[in-house]
Amino acid sequence: MTLTQSPVVTADEQLTEALLSGTPCPPVRDVLGDDLASAYTVQELGIQRRTERGAMRVGRKVGLTSPAVQAQLGVDQPDFGVLLDEMQVPADGIVTGHRLIAPRIEAEIAFILAEDIDDPDPEKVRRAVDYAAPALEIVDSRISNWDIGIVDTVADNASSGLFVIGEQRAKLNEFVPADVTMAMTRNGEEASRGNGAACLGDPLNALVWVAQTAADLGRPLRAGEIILSGALGPMIPFLPNEPIEATITGLGTVRAVLNQEKP
């Protein structure tokens, strides 16, 4: 089999075309099977292509940490993706000029690291955190109709889209991530509710998991990186001109709105 005929290259080409065109592609598990390692290879190829065009790596996101979200998507384990600077929305949360296919939104905790994590021991991981902030992740799928399994979402950079980080900050000695509660509204009406325990039992468990996984893959977490913990509750559709606001106890509020303007 030639390189251009390999399943990894085929999946990469399909997802790249979907990202650039805004037209979703069929599930890449059709070509990758259940090969999770190949899915992460596809993910890295896509990230490398975007960094070659000028994007910068700024962190990682943990996905599929909430049982509610796992149930929504029919998967049974976490995954992770790479955050790029071009994915970050300003703190005002106004989303415009981005090509999105079928966006959904979820509330999370953002951990910002003060130290490299070469040894993902749980206590060392905790000490590496500079501060936390409230965050919204706008997830999107380049796979048609969100027809995804674990291989599809991993290859598709963990279904990453955009993210917003709120302006308030808290040190880990100022709040307990596992004990937070989250309420998310759309147009002022509650649309999702959850808590820290919904994220692998504790959002810090998600941070430890991605630190360990990233180290195993040879790309350990580095000082300055933003780590999105994973959802604290069910995600909801992110629709034009319907303001979203999430409040996380101990961390404050973060907002987003999808501007109707076309990219």
Short mmCIF file of C-alpha atoms in Angstrom, two decimals:
data_model
loop_
_atom_site.label_atom_id
_atom_site.label_comp_id
_atom_site.label_asym_id
_atom_site.label_seq_id
_atom_site.Cartn_x
_atom_site.Cartn_y
_atom_site.Cartn_z
CA MET A 1 0.00 0.00 0.00
CA THR A 2 1.42 3.40 -0.92
CA LEU A 3 1.53 6.30 1.53
CA THR A 4 -1.29 8.14 -0.22
CA GLN A 5 -3.48 5.06 0.10
CA SER A 6 -2.90 4.56 3.84
CA PRO A 7 -5.93 4.83 6.13
CA VAL A 8 -4.21 7.55 8.17
CA VAL A 9 -3.61 9.74 5.13
CA THR A 10 -7.13 9.13 3.82
CA ALA A 11 -8.69 10.10 7.16
CA ASP A 12 -6.44 13.16 7.42
CA GLU A 13 -7.42 14.32 3.94
CA GLN A 14 -11.13 13.89 4.65
CA LEU A 15 -11.00 15.85 7.91
CA THR A 16 -8.83 18.58 6.42
CA GLU A 17 -11.22 19.10 3.54
CA ALA A 18 -14.16 19.21 5.97
CA LEU A 19 -12.40 21.78 8.15
CA LEU A 20 -11.50 24.03 5.24
CA SER A 21 -14.77 23.73 3.34
CA GLY A 22 -17.24 23.60 6.21
CA THR A 23 -18.79 20.52 4.63
CA PRO A 24 -18.71 17.48 6.93
CA CYS A 25 -17.29 14.13 5.89
CA PRO A 26 -18.32 10.53 6.62
CA PRO A 27 -17.06 8.88 9.81
CA VAL A 28 -13.32 8.22 9.56
CA ARG A 29 -13.75 5.00 11.54
CA ASP A 30 -14.84 3.64 8.17
CA VAL A 31 -11.18 3.79 7.12
CA LEU A 32 -9.38 3.64 10.49
CA GLY A 33 -11.44 0.89 12.10
CA ASP A 34 -10.98 0.86 15.87
CA ASP A 35 -7.29 1.89 15.76
CA LEU A 36 -7.09 4.61 18.41
CA ALA A 37 -3.33 5.07 17.95
CA SER A 38 -3.89 5.85 14.27
CA ALA A 39 -6.63 8.30 15.26
CA TYR A 40 -4.15 10.24 17.41
CA THR A 41 -1.71 10.19 14.48
CA VAL A 42 -4.39 11.74 12.27
CA GLN A 43 -5.04 14.36 14.95
CA GLU A 44 -1.36 15.30 15.10
CA LEU A 45 -1.11 15.55 11.31
CA GLY A 46 -3.99 18.01 11.31
CA ILE A 47 -2.43 20.10 14.08
CA GLN A 48 0.93 20.15 12.31
CA ARG A 49 -0.72 21.39 9.14
CA ARG A 50 -2.41 24.23 11.02
CA THR A 51 0.80 25.24 12.83
CA GLU A 52 2.61 25.30 9.48
CA ARG A 53 0.05 27.89 8.41
CA GLY A 54 0.89 30.04 11.45
CA ALA A 55 -1.25 28.74 14.33
CA MET A 56 0.42 28.24 17.71
CA ARG A 57 -0.19 25.48 20.25
CA VAL A 58 -1.50 26.94 23.50
CA GLY A 59 -2.79 23.91 25.41
CA ARG A 60 -4.89 20.76 25.48
CA LYS A 61 -8.51 19.91 26.04
CA VAL A 62 -9.84 16.85 27.75
CA GLY A 63 -13.00 15.49 26.21
CA LEU A 64 -15.64 12.94 27.08
CA THR A 65 -15.13 13.27 30.84
CA SER A 66 -18.79 13.64 31.75
CA PRO A 67 -21.03 10.55 31.82
CA ALA A 68 -23.78 12.74 30.40
CA VAL A 69 -21.66 13.71 27.39
CA GLN A 70 -20.37 10.16 26.96
CA ALA A 71 -23.98 8.99 26.84
CA GLN A 72 -24.88 11.70 24.34
CA LEU A 73 -22.11 10.58 21.98
CA GLY A 74 -22.08 6.84 22.69
CA VAL A 75 -18.47 6.59 23.93
CA ASP A 76 -17.02 5.23 27.15
CA GLN A 77 -13.61 6.84 27.73
CA PRO A 78 -11.95 10.27 27.76
CA ASP A 79 -9.90 11.69 24.93
CA PHE A 80 -7.82 14.79 24.39
CA GLY A 81 -7.15 17.35 21.71
CA VAL A 82 -4.80 20.25 21.10
CA LEU A 83 -5.75 23.89 21.63
CA LEU A 84 -4.44 26.46 19.16
CA ASP A 85 -4.34 30.22 19.56
CA GLU A 86 -6.72 30.63 16.62
CA MET A 87 -9.37 28.71 18.58
CA GLN A 88 -9.51 31.17 21.47
CA VAL A 89 -12.38 33.65 21.50
CA PRO A 90 -11.87 36.97 23.38
CA ALA A 91 -13.22 37.13 26.92
CA ASP A 92 -16.29 39.04 25.71
CA GLY A 93 -17.37 35.74 24.14
CA ILE A 94 -18.49 37.16 20.80
CA VAL A 95 -17.98 34.47 18.17
CA THR A 96 -17.85 35.74 14.61
CA GLY A 97 -15.90 35.02 11.47
CA HIS A 98 -15.40 31.33 12.23
CA ARG A 99 -16.53 28.48 10.00
CA LEU A 100 -18.54 26.14 12.19
CA ILE A 101 -20.54 23.13 11.05
CA ALA A 102 -22.78 21.98 13.90
CA PRO A 103 -21.48 23.66 17.06
CA ARG A 104 -22.42 22.72 20.58
CA ILE A 105 -21.28 24.32 23.82
CA GLU A 106 -20.35 23.11 27.30
CA ALA A 107 -19.04 24.63 30.53
CA GLU A 108 -15.64 23.61 31.89
CA ILE A 109 -12.81 24.60 34.19
CA ALA A 110 -9.67 25.97 32.56
CA PHE A 111 -6.40 25.20 34.34
CA ILE A 112 -3.42 27.38 33.43
CA LEU A 113 -0.05 25.85 34.20
CA ALA A 114 2.87 27.58 35.90
CA GLU A 115 5.27 24.65 35.49
CA ASP A 116 6.15 21.92 33.03
CA ILE A 117 4.73 18.48 33.87
CA ASP A 118 7.33 15.89 32.95
CA ASP A 119 6.38 13.65 35.87
CA PRO A 120 2.57 13.32 35.90
CA ASP A 121 2.38 12.37 39.58
CA PRO A 122 -0.99 13.67 40.84
CA GLU A 123 0.53 15.91 43.52
CA LYS A 124 3.07 17.34 41.09
CA VAL A 125 0.31 17.97 38.58
CA ARG A 126 -1.67 19.90 41.19
CA ARG A 127 1.37 21.97 42.16
CA ALA A 128 1.96 22.84 38.50
CA VAL A 129 -1.35 24.74 38.27
CA ASP A 130 -1.01 28.51 38.41
CA TYR A 131 -4.73 29.28 38.52
CA ALA A 132 -8.13 28.20 37.26
CA ALA A 133 -10.84 30.12 35.41
CA PRO A 134 -14.37 29.48 34.12
CA ALA A 135 -14.49 28.40 30.50
CA LEU A 136 -16.86 27.55 27.69
CA GLU A 137 -15.82 25.11 25.01
CA ILE A 138 -17.55 25.33 21.65
CA VAL A 139 -17.24 21.84 20.28
CA ASP A 140 -17.82 21.03 16.64
CA SER A 141 -17.61 17.92 14.51
CA ARG A 142 -16.30 17.63 11.00
CA ILE A 143 -18.13 14.28 10.87
CA SER A 144 -21.61 14.33 9.32
CA ASN A 145 -24.50 14.53 11.79
CA TRP A 146 -22.22 14.05 14.81
CA ASP A 147 -22.16 10.35 13.90
CA ILE A 148 -19.03 9.72 15.94
CA GLY A 149 -17.29 7.09 17.96
CA ILE A 150 -14.06 7.43 19.94
CA VAL A 151 -11.87 7.00 16.83
CA ASP A 152 -13.77 9.71 14.92
CA THR A 153 -13.60 12.30 17.65
CA VAL A 154 -9.92 11.67 18.46
CA ALA A 155 -8.92 11.97 14.80
CA ASP A 156 -11.01 15.16 14.59
CA ASN A 157 -8.91 16.77 17.35
CA ALA A 158 -11.39 15.68 20.00
CA SER A 159 -14.17 17.53 18.17
CA SER A 160 -12.55 20.84 19.07
CA GLY A 161 -13.91 24.10 17.79
CA LEU A 162 -13.35 27.22 19.88
CA PHE A 163 -13.08 28.18 23.53
CA VAL A 164 -13.67 31.18 25.78
CA ILE A 165 -11.99 31.78 29.14
CA GLY A 166 -13.65 34.06 31.66
CA GLU A 167 -11.77 36.93 33.28
CA GLN A 168 -12.05 35.76 36.89
CA ARG A 169 -9.28 33.61 38.35
CA ALA A 170 -8.85 31.43 41.41
CA LYS A 171 -5.95 29.52 42.94
CA LEU A 172 -6.49 25.90 43.87
CA ASN A 173 -6.31 26.83 47.56
CA GLU A 174 -9.29 29.12 47.06
CA PHE A 175 -11.82 26.56 45.80
CA VAL A 176 -12.31 22.80 45.43
CA PRO A 177 -12.80 21.79 41.77
CA ALA A 178 -14.71 18.61 42.65
CA ASP A 179 -17.22 20.61 44.70
CA VAL A 180 -18.18 23.29 42.19
CA THR A 181 -21.65 23.51 40.73
CA MET A 182 -22.38 24.79 37.24
CA ALA A 183 -25.47 26.38 35.75
CA MET A 184 -25.62 27.34 32.08
CA THR A 185 -28.34 29.51 30.57
CA ARG A 186 -29.40 30.24 27.01
CA ASN A 187 -31.30 33.50 26.52
CA GLY A 188 -31.52 33.72 30.30
CA GLU A 189 -33.21 30.33 30.74
CA GLU A 190 -31.41 27.39 32.30
CA ALA A 191 -30.25 24.93 29.65
CA SER A 192 -27.66 22.77 31.42
CA ARG A 193 -26.63 22.03 34.98
CA GLY A 194 -23.79 20.01 36.43
CA ASN A 195 -20.94 19.87 38.92
CA GLY A 196 -17.27 19.15 39.33
CA ALA A 197 -17.85 15.54 40.27
CA ALA A 198 -19.37 14.97 36.81
CA CYS A 199 -15.90 15.43 35.31
CA LEU A 200 -14.15 12.10 36.05
CA GLY A 201 -15.13 12.53 39.69
CA ASP A 202 -12.94 15.63 39.97
CA PRO A 203 -11.70 18.02 37.23
CA LEU A 204 -8.21 17.53 38.66
CA ASN A 205 -8.50 13.85 37.72
CA ALA A 206 -9.00 14.99 34.13
CA LEU A 207 -5.89 17.16 34.39
CA VAL A 208 -3.87 14.22 35.74
CA TRP A 209 -5.23 11.95 33.01
CA VAL A 210 -4.21 14.27 30.19
CA ALA A 211 -0.82 14.92 31.82
CA GLN A 212 -0.17 11.18 31.91
CA THR A 213 -1.49 10.56 28.41
CA ALA A 214 0.43 13.48 26.90
CA ALA A 215 3.63 12.30 28.57
CA ASP A 216 3.10 8.78 27.24
CA LEU A 217 2.70 10.20 23.71
CA GLY A 218 5.90 12.23 24.01
CA ARG A 219 4.28 15.67 24.24
CA PRO A 220 4.21 16.47 27.97
CA LEU A 221 2.31 19.48 29.28
CA ARG A 222 4.29 22.71 29.48
CA ALA A 223 4.23 25.87 31.59
CA GLY A 224 1.80 28.43 30.23
CA GLU A 225 -0.49 25.87 28.64
CA ILE A 226 -4.25 26.10 29.02
CA ILE A 227 -5.92 22.82 29.92
CA LEU A 228 -9.69 22.53 29.54
CA SER A 229 -10.98 19.99 32.03
CA GLY A 230 -13.92 18.56 30.12
CA ALA A 231 -17.62 19.19 30.56
CA LEU A 232 -19.22 19.72 33.95
CA GLY A 233 -22.64 18.88 32.50
CA PRO A 234 -24.50 18.18 29.26
CA MET A 235 -23.56 20.16 26.18
CA ILE A 236 -26.25 22.03 24.28
CA PRO A 237 -26.55 23.37 20.70
CA PHE A 238 -24.77 26.69 20.12
CA LEU A 239 -27.23 28.65 18.01
CA PRO A 240 -26.89 32.11 16.42
CA ASN A 241 -27.88 35.14 18.50
CA GLU A 242 -28.78 33.11 21.59
CA PRO A 243 -26.44 34.27 24.39
CA ILE A 244 -24.94 31.58 26.60
CA GLU A 245 -23.83 32.26 30.17
CA ALA A 246 -22.29 29.73 32.54
CA THR A 247 -21.71 30.32 36.23
CA ILE A 248 -19.34 28.05 38.14
CA THR A 249 -19.25 28.44 41.91
CA GLY A 250 -15.90 29.70 43.14
CA LEU A 251 -14.87 30.75 39.64
CA GLY A 252 -17.50 33.15 38.37
CA THR A 253 -19.16 33.59 35.00
CA VAL A 254 -18.20 33.17 31.37
CA ARG A 255 -20.27 34.11 28.32
CA ALA A 256 -20.51 33.40 24.59
CA VAL A 257 -22.77 34.37 21.73
CA LEU A 258 -22.65 33.22 18.13
CA ASN A 259 -22.91 36.24 15.85
CA GLN A 260 -25.22 35.67 12.89
CA GLU A 261 -22.62 37.19 10.56
CA LYS A 262 -21.21 34.68 8.08
CA PRO A 263 -17.45 34.11 7.86
#
